[in-house]
PDB file of C-alpha atoms in Angstrom:
ATOM      1  CA  UNK A 260      10.740  38.191  19.412  1.00 86.00           C
ATOM      2  CA  UNK A 261      10.963  40.735  16.505  1.00 88.00           C
ATOM      3  CA  UNK A 262       9.446  39.986  13.062  1.00 88.00           C
ATOM      4  CA  UNK A 263       9.714  41.756   9.387  1.00 92.00           C
ATOM      5  CA  UNK A 264       6.580  41.186   7.181  1.00 93.00           C
ATOM      6  CA  UNK A 265       6.837  43.260   4.691  1.00 95.00           C
ATOM      7  CA  UNK A 266       5.042  46.580   3.694  1.00 97.00           C
ATOM      8  CA  UNK A 267       1.949  44.687   2.281  1.00 97.00           C
ATOM      9  CA  UNK A 268       1.686  42.378   5.145  1.00 97.00           C
ATOM     10  CA  UNK A 269       1.992  45.388   7.462  1.00 96.00           C
ATOM     11  CA  UNK A 270      -0.501  47.603   5.951  1.00 97.00           C
ATOM     12  CA  UNK A 271      -2.855  44.675   5.989  1.00 97.00           C
ATOM     13  CA  UNK A 272      -2.188  44.163  10.018  1.00 97.00           C
ATOM     14  CA  UNK A 273      -2.867  47.804  10.447  1.00 97.00           C
ATOM     15  CA  UNK A 274      -5.883  47.476   8.544  1.00 97.00           C
ATOM     16  CA  UNK A 275      -7.377  44.611  10.988  1.00 97.00           C
ATOM     17  CA  UNK A 276      -6.669  46.684  13.951  1.00 97.00           C
ATOM     18  CA  UNK A 277      -7.556  50.058  12.128  1.00 98.00           C
ATOM     19  CA  UNK A 278     -11.109  48.151  11.618  1.00 97.00           C
ATOM     20  CA  UNK A 279     -11.717  46.614  15.188  1.00 97.00           C
ATOM     21  CA  UNK A 280     -11.226  43.206  14.354  1.00 96.00           C
ATOM     22  CA  UNK A 281      -8.056  43.073  16.620  1.00 98.00           C
ATOM     23  CA  UNK A 282      -6.237  45.048  19.050  1.00 97.00           C
ATOM     24  CA  UNK A 283      -3.031  44.486  18.123  1.00 96.00           C
ATOM     25  CA  UNK A 284      -0.492  43.458  15.635  1.00 96.00           C
ATOM     26  CA  UNK A 285       0.563  40.338  18.193  1.00 95.00           C
ATOM     27  CA  UNK A 286      -3.298  39.087  18.107  1.00 97.00           C
ATOM     28  CA  UNK A 287      -3.117  39.765  14.233  1.00 97.00           C
ATOM     29  CA  UNK A 288      -0.039  37.440  14.290  1.00 96.00           C
ATOM     30  CA  UNK A 289      -1.316  35.114  16.637  1.00 96.00           C
ATOM     31  CA  UNK A 290      -4.728  34.605  14.668  1.00 98.00           C
ATOM     32  CA  UNK A 291      -2.579  34.128  11.411  1.00 97.00           C
ATOM     33  CA  UNK A 292      -0.143  31.094  13.064  1.00 97.00           C
ATOM     34  CA  UNK A 293      -3.184  29.252  14.622  1.00 98.00           C
ATOM     35  CA  UNK A 294      -4.749  29.499  10.924  1.00 98.00           C
ATOM     36  CA  UNK A 295      -1.126  27.720   9.490  1.00 98.00           C
ATOM     37  CA  UNK A 296      -1.175  25.269  12.287  1.00 98.00           C
ATOM     38  CA  UNK A 297      -4.838  24.391  11.593  1.00 98.00           C
ATOM     39  CA  UNK A 298      -4.180  23.905   8.052  1.00 98.00           C
ATOM     40  CA  UNK A 299      -1.022  22.050   8.907  1.00 98.00           C
ATOM     41  CA  UNK A 300      -3.280  19.610  10.990  1.00 98.00           C
ATOM     42  CA  UNK A 301      -5.469  19.189   8.620  1.00 98.00           C
ATOM     43  CA  UNK A 302      -2.883  18.443   5.773  1.00 98.00           C
ATOM     44  CA  UNK A 303      -1.124  15.619   8.172  1.00 98.00           C
ATOM     45  CA  UNK A 304      -5.016  14.257   8.764  1.00 98.00           C
ATOM     46  CA  UNK A 305      -5.522  13.894   4.904  1.00 98.00           C
ATOM     47  CA  UNK A 306      -1.746  12.389   4.665  1.00 98.00           C
ATOM     48  CA  UNK A 307      -2.468  10.247   6.933  1.00 98.00           C
ATOM     49  CA  UNK A 308      -5.690   9.164   5.285  1.00 98.00           C
ATOM     50  CA  UNK A 309      -3.930   8.773   1.769  1.00 98.00           C
ATOM     51  CA  UNK A 310      -1.485   6.607   3.386  1.00 98.00           C
ATOM     52  CA  UNK A 311      -4.350   4.563   4.661  1.00 98.00           C
ATOM     53  CA  UNK A 312      -5.720   4.288   1.246  1.00 97.00           C
ATOM     54  CA  UNK A 313      -2.884   3.716  -0.348  1.00 97.00           C
ATOM     55  CA  UNK A 314      -1.729   0.620   2.264  1.00 97.00           C
ATOM     56  CA  UNK A 315      -5.260  -0.514   1.921  1.00 96.00           C
ATOM     57  CA  UNK A 316      -5.337  -0.741  -2.150  1.00 94.00           C
ATOM     58  CA  UNK A 317      -1.929  -2.604  -1.629  1.00 95.00           C
ATOM     59  CA  UNK A 318      -3.321  -5.066   0.119  1.00 97.00           C
ATOM     60  CA  UNK A 319      -6.229  -6.059  -1.819  1.00 94.00           C
ATOM     61  CA  UNK A 320      -3.678  -6.132  -5.082  1.00 93.00           C
ATOM     62  CA  UNK A 321      -1.893  -8.448  -2.749  1.00 95.00           C
ATOM     63  CA  UNK A 322      -4.818 -10.418  -2.579  1.00 96.00           C
ATOM     64  CA  UNK A 323      -5.692 -10.255  -5.947  1.00 93.00           C
ATOM     65  CA  UNK A 324      -8.683  -8.018  -5.375  1.00 93.00           C
ATOM     66  CA  UNK A 325      -7.788  -6.039  -8.589  1.00 90.00           C
ATOM     67  CA  UNK A 326     -10.408  -3.859 -10.796  1.00 87.00           C
ATOM     68  CA  UNK A 327     -10.011  -3.947 -14.779  1.00 88.00           C
ATOM     69  CA  UNK A 328      -9.317  -0.961 -15.487  1.00 90.00           C
ATOM     70  CA  UNK A 329     -11.529  -0.428 -19.189  1.00 93.00           C
ATOM     71  CA  UNK A 330     -14.255  -1.622 -16.855  1.00 92.00           C
ATOM     72  CA  UNK A 331     -13.706   1.401 -14.501  1.00 92.00           C
ATOM     73  CA  UNK A 332     -13.183   3.996 -17.193  1.00 95.00           C
ATOM     74  CA  UNK A 333     -16.527   2.562 -19.027  1.00 95.00           C
ATOM     75  CA  UNK A 334     -18.338   2.871 -15.735  1.00 94.00           C
ATOM     76  CA  UNK A 335     -17.527   6.627 -15.091  1.00 95.00           C
ATOM     77  CA  UNK A 336     -18.075   7.526 -19.410  1.00 97.00           C
ATOM     78  CA  UNK A 337     -21.601   6.090 -18.091  1.00 96.00           C
ATOM     79  CA  UNK A 338     -22.035   8.038 -15.053  1.00 96.00           C
ATOM     80  CA  UNK A 339     -20.653  11.309 -17.168  1.00 96.00           C
ATOM     81  CA  UNK A 340     -23.202  10.751 -19.721  1.00 96.00           C
ATOM     82  CA  UNK A 341     -26.019  10.053 -16.978  1.00 95.00           C
ATOM     83  CA  UNK A 342     -25.187  13.107 -15.471  1.00 94.00           C
ATOM     84  CA  UNK A 343     -24.758  15.247 -18.632  1.00 94.00           C
ATOM     85  CA  UNK A 344     -28.418  14.193 -19.555  1.00 93.00           C
ATOM     86  CA  UNK A 345     -30.161  14.826 -16.112  1.00 92.00           C
ATOM     87  CA  UNK A 346     -28.411  18.248 -16.707  1.00 88.00           C
ATOM     88  CA  UNK A 347     -29.026  18.955 -20.603  1.00 72.00           C
TER      89      UNK A 347
END
């Protein structure tokens, strides 16, 4: 596989090799790909969790387990006031 990364990335790769962090350009690229793969895995896990939360909210709403928006906002305002008073 032959890949063109541009001058900035090429310089960065050479710097990582020169400092001894990596022995070759291939090692740098593999490390970057591992990080990208891990980031995608984490994003997918967050997305699945969010979808689960949304589904739970839909089920609660269908059961009539709704929360009054004004009451929630008032609770948040009170919590913010309390935090400001503690830190103030």
